[in-house]
Coordinates of N, CA, C and O and ligand atoms in Angstrom, one line a residue:
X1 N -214.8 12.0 165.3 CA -214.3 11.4 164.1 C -213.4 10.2 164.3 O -212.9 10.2 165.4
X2 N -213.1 9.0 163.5 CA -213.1 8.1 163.8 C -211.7 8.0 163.2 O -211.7 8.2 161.9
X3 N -210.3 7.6 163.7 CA -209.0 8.0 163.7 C -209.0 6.6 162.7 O -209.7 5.5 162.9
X4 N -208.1 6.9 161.4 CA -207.6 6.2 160.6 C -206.5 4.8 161.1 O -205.5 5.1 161.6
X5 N -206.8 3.6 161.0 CA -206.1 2.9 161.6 C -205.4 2.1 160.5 O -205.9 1.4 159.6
X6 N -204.0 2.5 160.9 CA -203.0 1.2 159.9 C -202.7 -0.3 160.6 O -202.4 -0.6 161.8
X7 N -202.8 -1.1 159.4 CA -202.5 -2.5 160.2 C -200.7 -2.0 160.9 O -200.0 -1.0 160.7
X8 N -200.6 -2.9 161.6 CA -199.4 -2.9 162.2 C -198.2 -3.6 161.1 O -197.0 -3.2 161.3
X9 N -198.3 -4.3 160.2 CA -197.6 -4.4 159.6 C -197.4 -4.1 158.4 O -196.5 -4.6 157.7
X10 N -198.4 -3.0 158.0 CA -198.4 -1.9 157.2 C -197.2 -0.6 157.7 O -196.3 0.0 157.2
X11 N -197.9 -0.6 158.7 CA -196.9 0.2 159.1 C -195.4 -0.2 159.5 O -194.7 0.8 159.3
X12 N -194.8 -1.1 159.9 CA -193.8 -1.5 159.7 C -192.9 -1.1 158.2 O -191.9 -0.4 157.9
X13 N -193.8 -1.9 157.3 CA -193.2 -1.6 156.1 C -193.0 -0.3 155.7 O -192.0 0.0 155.1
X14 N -194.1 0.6 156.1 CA -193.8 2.3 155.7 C -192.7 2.6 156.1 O -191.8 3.1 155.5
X15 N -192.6 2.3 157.4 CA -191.3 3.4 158.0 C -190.0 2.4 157.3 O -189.0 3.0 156.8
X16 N -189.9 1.3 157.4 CA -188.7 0.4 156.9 C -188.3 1.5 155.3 O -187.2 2.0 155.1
X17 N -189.8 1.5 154.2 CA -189.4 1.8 153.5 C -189.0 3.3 153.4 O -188.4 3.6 152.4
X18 N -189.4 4.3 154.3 CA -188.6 5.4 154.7 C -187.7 5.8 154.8 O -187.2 6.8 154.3
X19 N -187.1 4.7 155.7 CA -185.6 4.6 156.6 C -185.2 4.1 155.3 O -184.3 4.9 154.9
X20 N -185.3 3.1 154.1 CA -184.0 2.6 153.1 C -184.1 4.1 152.1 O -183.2 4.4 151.4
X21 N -185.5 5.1 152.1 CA -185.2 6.0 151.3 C -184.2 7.1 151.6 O -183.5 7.8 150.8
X22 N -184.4 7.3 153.3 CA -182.9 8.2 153.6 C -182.1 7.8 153.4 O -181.2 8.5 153.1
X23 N -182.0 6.4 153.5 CA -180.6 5.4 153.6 C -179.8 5.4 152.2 O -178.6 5.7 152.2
X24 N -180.4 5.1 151.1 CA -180.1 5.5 149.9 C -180.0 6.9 149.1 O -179.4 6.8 148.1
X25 N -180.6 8.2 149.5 CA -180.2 9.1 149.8 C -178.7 9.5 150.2 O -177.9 10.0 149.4
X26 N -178.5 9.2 151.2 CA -177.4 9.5 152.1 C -175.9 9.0 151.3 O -174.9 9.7 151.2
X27 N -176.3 7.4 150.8 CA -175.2 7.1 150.1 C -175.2 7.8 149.2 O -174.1 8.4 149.3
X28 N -175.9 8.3 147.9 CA -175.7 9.0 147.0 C -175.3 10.2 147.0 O -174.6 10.6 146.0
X29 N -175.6 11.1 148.1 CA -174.9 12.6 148.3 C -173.6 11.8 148.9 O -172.5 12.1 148.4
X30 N -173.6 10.8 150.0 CA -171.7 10.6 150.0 C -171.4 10.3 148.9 O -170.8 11.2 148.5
X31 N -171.6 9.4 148.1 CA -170.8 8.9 146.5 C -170.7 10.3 145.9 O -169.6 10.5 145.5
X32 N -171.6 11.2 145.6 CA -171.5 12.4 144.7 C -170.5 13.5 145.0 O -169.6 13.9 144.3
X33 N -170.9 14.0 146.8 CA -170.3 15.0 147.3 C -168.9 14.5 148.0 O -167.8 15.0 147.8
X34 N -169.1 13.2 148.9 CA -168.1 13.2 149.7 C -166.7 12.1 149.3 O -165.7 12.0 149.9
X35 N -167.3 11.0 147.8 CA -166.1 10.3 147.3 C -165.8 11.1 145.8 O -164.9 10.8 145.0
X36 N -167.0 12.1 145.5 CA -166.6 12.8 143.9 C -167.1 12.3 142.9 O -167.1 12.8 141.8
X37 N -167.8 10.9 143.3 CA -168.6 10.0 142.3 C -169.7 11.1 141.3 O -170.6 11.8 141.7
X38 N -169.1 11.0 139.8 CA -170.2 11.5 139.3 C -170.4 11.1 137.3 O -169.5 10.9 136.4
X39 N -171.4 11.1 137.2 CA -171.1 10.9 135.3 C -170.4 11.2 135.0 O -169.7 11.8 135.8
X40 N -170.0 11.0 133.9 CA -169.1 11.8 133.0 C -169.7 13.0 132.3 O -170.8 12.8 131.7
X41 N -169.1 14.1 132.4 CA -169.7 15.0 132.1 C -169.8 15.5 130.3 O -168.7 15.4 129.6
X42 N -170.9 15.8 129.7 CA -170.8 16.8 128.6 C -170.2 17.8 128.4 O -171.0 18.6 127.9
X43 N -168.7 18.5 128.4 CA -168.2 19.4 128.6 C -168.2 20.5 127.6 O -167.7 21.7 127.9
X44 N -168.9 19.8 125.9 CA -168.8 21.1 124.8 C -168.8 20.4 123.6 O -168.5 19.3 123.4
X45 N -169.4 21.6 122.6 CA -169.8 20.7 121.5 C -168.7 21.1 120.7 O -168.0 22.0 120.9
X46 N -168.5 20.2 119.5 CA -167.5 20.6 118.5 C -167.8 19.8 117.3 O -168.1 18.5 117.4
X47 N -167.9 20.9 115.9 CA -168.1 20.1 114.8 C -166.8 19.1 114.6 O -165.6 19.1 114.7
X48 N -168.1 18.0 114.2 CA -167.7 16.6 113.9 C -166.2 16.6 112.6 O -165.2 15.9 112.6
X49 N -166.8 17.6 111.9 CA -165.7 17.4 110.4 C -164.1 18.5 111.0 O -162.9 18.5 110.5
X50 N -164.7 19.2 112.1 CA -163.6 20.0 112.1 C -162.5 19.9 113.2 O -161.5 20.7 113.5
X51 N -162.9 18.5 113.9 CA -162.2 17.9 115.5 C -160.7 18.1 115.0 O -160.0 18.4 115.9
X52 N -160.1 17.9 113.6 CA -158.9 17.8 113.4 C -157.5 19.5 113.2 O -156.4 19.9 113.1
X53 N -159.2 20.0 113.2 CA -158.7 21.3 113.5 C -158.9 22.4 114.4 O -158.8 23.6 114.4
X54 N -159.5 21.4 115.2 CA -159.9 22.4 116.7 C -159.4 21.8 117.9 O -159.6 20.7 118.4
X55 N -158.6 22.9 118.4 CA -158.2 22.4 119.9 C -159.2 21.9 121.0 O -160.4 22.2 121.0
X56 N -158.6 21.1 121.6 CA -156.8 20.3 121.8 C -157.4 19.4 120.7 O -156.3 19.1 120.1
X57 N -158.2 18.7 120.0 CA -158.2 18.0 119.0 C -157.3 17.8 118.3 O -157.1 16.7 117.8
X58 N -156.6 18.9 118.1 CA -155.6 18.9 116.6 C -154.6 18.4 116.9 O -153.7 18.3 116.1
X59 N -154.6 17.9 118.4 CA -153.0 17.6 119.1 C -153.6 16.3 120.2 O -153.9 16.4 121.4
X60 N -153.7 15.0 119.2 CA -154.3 14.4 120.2 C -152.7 13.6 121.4 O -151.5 13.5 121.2
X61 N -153.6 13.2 122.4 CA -152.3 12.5 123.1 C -152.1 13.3 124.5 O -152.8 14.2 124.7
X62 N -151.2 12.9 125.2 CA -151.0 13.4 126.9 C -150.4 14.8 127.1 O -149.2 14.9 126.9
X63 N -150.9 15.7 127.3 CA -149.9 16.9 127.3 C -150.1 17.3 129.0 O -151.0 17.0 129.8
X64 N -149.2 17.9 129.2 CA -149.2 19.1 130.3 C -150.0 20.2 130.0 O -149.7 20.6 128.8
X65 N -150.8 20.9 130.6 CA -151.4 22.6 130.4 C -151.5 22.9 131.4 O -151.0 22.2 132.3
X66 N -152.1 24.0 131.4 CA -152.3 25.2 132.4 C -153.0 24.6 134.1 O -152.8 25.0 135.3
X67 N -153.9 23.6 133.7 CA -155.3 23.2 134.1 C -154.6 21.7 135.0 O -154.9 21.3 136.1
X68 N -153.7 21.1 134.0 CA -153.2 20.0 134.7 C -153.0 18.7 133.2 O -152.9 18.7 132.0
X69 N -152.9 18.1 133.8 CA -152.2 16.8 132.9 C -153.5 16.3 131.9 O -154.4 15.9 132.5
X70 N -153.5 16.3 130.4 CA -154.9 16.0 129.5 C -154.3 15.5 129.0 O -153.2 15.8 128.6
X71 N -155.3 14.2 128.9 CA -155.2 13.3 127.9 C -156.2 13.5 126.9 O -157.4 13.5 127.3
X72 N -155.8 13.7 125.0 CA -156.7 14.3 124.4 C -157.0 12.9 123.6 O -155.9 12.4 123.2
X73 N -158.1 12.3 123.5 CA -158.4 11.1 122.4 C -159.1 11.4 121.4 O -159.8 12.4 121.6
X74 N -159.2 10.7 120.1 CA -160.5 10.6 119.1 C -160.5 9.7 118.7 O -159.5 9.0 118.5
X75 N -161.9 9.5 118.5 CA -162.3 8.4 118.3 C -162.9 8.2 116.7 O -163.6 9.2 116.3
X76 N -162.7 7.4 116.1 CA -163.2 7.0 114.7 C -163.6 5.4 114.4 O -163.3 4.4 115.1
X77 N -164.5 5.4 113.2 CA -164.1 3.9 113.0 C -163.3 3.7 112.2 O -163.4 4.3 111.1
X78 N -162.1 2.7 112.6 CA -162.4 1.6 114.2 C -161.3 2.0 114.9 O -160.3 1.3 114.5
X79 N -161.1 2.5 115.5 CA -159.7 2.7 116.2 C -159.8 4.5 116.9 O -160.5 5.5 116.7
X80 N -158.7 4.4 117.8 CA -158.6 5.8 118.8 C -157.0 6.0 118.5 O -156.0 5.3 118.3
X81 N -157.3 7.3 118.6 CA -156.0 8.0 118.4 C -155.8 9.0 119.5 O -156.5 10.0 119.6
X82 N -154.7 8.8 120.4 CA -153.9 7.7 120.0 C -154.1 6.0 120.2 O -154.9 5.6 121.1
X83 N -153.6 5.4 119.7 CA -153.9 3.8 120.4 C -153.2 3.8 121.6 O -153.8 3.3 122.5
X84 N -151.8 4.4 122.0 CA -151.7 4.2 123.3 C -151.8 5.0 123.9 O -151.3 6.0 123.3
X85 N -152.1 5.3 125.1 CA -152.3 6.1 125.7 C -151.2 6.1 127.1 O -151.3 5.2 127.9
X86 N -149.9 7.4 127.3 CA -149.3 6.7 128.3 C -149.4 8.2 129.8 O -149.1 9.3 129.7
X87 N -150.0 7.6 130.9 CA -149.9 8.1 132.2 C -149.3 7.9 133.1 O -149.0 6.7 133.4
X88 N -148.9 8.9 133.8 CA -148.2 8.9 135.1 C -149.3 8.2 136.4 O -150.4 8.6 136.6
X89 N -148.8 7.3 136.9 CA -149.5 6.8 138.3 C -149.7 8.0 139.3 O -148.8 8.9 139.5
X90 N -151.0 7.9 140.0 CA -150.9 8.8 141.3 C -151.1 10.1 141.0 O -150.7 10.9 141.9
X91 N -151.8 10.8 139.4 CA -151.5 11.7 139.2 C -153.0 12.3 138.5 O -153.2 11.7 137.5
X92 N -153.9 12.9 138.7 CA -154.9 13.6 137.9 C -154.8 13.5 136.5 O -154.0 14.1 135.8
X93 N -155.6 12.7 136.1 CA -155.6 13.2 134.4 C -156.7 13.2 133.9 O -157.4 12.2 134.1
X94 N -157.1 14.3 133.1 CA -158.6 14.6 132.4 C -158.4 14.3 131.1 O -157.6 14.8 130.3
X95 N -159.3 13.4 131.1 CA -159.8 12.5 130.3 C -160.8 13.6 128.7 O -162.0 13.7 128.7
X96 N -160.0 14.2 127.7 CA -161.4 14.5 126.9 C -161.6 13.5 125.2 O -160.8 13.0 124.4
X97 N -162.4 13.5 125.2 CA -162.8 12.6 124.1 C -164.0 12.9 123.2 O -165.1 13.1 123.8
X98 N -163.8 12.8 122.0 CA -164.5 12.5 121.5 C -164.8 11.9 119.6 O -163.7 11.5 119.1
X99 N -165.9 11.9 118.9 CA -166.2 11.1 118.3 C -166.0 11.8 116.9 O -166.6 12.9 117.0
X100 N -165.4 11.7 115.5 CA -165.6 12.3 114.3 C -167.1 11.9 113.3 O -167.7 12.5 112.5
X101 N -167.2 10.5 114.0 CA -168.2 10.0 112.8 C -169.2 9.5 113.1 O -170.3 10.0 112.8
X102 N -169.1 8.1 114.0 CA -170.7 8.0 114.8 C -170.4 7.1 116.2 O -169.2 6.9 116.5
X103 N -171.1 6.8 116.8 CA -171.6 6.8 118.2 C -170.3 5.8 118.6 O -170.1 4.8 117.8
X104 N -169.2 6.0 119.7 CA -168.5 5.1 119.8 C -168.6 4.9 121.0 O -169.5 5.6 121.3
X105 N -168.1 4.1 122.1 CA -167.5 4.0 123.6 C -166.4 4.3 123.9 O -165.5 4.6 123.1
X106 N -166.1 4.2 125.4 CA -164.8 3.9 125.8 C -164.5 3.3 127.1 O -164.7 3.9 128.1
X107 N -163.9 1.9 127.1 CA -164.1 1.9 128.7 C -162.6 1.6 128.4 O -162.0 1.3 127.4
X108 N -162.3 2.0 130.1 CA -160.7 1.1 129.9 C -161.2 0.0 131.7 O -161.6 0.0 132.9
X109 N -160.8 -0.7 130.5 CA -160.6 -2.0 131.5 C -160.2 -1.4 133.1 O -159.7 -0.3 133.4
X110 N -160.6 -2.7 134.2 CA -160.4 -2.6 135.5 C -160.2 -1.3 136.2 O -159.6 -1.2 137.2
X111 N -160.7 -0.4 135.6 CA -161.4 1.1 135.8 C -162.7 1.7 136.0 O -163.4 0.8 135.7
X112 N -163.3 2.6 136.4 CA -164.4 3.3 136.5 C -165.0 4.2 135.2 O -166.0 5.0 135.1
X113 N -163.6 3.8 134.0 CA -163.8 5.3 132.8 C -164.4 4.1 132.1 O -164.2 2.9 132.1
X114 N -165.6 5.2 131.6 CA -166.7 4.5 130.9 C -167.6 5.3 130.3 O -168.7 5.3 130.7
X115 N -167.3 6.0 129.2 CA -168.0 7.2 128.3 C -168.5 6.8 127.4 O -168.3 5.7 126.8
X116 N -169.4 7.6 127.0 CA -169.9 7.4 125.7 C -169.5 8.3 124.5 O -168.6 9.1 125.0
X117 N -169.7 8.6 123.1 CA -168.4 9.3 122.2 C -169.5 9.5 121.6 O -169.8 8.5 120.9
X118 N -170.4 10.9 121.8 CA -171.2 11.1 120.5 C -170.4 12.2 119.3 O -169.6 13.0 119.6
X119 N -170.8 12.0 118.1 CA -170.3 13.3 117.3 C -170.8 14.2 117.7 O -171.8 14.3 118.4
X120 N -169.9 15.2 117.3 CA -170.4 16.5 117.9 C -170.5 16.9 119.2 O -171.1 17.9 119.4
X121 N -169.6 15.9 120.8 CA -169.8 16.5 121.9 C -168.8 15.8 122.3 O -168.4 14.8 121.7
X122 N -167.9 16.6 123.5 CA -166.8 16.4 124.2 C -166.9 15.5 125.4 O -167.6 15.9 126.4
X123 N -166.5 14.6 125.4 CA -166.9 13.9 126.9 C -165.5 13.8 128.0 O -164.5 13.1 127.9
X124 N -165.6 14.6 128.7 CA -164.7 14.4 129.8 C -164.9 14.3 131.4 O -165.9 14.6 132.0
X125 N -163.7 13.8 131.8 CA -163.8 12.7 132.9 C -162.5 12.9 133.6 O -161.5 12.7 132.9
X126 N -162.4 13.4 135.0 CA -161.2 13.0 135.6 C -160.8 11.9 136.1 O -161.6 11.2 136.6
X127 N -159.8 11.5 136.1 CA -159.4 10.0 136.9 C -157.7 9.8 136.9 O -156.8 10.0 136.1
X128 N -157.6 9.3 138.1 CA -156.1 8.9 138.7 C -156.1 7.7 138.7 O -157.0 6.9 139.1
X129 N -154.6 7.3 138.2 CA -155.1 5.6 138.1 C -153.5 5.6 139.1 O -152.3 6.0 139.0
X130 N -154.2 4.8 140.1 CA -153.6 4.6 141.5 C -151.9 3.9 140.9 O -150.8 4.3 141.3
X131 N -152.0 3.4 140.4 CA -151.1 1.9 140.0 C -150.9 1.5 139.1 O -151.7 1.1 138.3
X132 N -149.1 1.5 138.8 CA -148.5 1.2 137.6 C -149.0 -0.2 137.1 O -149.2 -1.1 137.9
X133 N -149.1 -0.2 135.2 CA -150.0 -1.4 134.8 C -150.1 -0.8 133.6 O -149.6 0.2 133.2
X134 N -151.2 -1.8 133.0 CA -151.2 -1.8 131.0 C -152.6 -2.2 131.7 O -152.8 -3.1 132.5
X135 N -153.5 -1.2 131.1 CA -155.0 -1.7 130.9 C -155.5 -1.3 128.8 O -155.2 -0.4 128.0
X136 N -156.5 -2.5 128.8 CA -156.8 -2.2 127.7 C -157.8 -1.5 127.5 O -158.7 -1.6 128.2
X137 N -158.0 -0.4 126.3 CA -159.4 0.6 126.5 C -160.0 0.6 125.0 O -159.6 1.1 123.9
X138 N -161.5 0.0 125.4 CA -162.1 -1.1 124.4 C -163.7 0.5 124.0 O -164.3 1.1 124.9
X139 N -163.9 0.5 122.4 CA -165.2 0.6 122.0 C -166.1 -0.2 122.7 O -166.3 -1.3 122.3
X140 N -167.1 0.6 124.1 CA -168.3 -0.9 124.2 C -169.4 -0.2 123.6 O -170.5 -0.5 124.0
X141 N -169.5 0.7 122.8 CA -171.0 0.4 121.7 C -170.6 0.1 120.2 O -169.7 0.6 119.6
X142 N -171.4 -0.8 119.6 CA -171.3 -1.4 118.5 C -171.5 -0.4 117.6 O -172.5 0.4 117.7
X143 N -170.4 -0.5 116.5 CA -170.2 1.0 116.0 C -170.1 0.3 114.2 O -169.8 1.2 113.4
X144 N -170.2 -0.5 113.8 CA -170.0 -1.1 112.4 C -169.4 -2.6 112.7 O -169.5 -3.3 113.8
X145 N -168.6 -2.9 111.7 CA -168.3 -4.1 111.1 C -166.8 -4.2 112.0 O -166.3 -5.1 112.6
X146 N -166.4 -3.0 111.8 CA -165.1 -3.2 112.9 C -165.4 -2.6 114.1 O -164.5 -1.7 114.4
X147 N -166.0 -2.8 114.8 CA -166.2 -2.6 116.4 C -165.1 -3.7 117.1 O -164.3 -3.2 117.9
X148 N -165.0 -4.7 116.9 CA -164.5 -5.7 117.7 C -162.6 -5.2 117.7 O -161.7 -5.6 118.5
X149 N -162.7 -4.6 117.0 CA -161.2 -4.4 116.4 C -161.1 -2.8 117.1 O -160.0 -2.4 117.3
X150 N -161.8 -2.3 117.3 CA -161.3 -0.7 118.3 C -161.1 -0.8 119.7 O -162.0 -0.7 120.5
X151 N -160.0 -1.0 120.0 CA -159.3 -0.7 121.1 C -157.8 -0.6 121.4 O -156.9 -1.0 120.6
X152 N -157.7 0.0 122.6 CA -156.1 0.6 122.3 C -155.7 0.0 124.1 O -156.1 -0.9 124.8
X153 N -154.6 1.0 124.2 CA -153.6 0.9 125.5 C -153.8 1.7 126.1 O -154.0 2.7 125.4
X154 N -153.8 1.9 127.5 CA -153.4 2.8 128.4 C -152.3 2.3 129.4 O -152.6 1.5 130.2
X155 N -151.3 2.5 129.4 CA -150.1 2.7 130.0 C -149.7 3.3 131.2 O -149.1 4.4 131.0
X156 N -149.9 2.9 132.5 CA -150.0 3.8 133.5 C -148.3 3.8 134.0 O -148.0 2.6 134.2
X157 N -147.3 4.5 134.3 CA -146.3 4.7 133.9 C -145.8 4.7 135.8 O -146.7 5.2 136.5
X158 N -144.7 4.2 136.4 CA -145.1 4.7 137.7 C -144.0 6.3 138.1 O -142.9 6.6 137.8
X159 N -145.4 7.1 139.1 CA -145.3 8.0 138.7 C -144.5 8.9 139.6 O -144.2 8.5 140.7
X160 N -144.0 10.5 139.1 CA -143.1 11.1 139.1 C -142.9 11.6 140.7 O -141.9 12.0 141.2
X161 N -144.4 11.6 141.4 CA -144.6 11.7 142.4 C -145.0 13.4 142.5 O -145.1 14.0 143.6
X162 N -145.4 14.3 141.0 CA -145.6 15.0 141.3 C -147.2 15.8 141.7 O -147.1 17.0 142.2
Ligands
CUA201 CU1 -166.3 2.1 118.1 CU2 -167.5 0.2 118.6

């Protein structure tokens, strides 16, 4: 039988393109497993009409709990409540959010937090923000007539060192 022959720089390219698919592999389980890199997660659903009476909803803003330091937001149009938002540097804070009415964003500036706010689902996100500073945290999906006008403060406070 007469052995299958690859050009030689067919084969080059195969294995090249092998070697970038472990290679990109590899980064992605380190980004996921070994720096923590990951979406923002779906963490629970909650009616839209009743966010103002369901925990932690009903208490938006920075609390201490059991779990660790939350920051609780909602979002409406056009504006987040709270508008400012104030954290300790150097310190874990979970991030939950979400939407009463229809599809909003959230990024905060010179950060990695970058959610989406559907009705009816909780989006939460851990993040430590290294360094005392005022970043701004802006609606980026167009949400009506006042979109341009939804955004608030995050206040990163320097922190207690705890
Ligand atoms: Cu909310 Cu754009």
């Amino acid at each position: 039988m007469e052995r299958i022959r690859i050009h030689t720089y067919e084969k080059a390219f195969l294995i090249l393109s092998a070697i970038m698919l472990v290679v990109f592999l590899a980064a992605l389980g380190y980004a996921a497993f070994g720096m923590g890199f990951h979406l923002p997660s779906r963490s629970g659903e909650i009616r839209p009409s009743e966010v103002a009476t369901t925990p932690p909803f009903d208490d938006p803003g920075v609390h201490e709990t059991d779990d660790g330091l939350e920051a609780v937001i909602v979002a409406r149009a056009w504006s987040f409540t709270p508008a400012e938002v104030r954290v300790p540097a150097g310190r874990e804070v979970t991030l939950k959010v979400t939407s009463v009415d229809v599809v909003h964003g959230l990024h905060v500036e010179g950060t990695r937090i970058n959610l989406m706010l559907l009705p009816g689902q909780v989006a939460e996100l851990d993040y430590t923000f290294d360094e005392p500073g005022e970043h701004l945290m802006i609606c980026h999906e167009y949400c009506g007539v006042g979109h341009q006008a939804m955004f608030g403060r995050v206040i990163v406070e320097e922190g207690s060192g705890s």
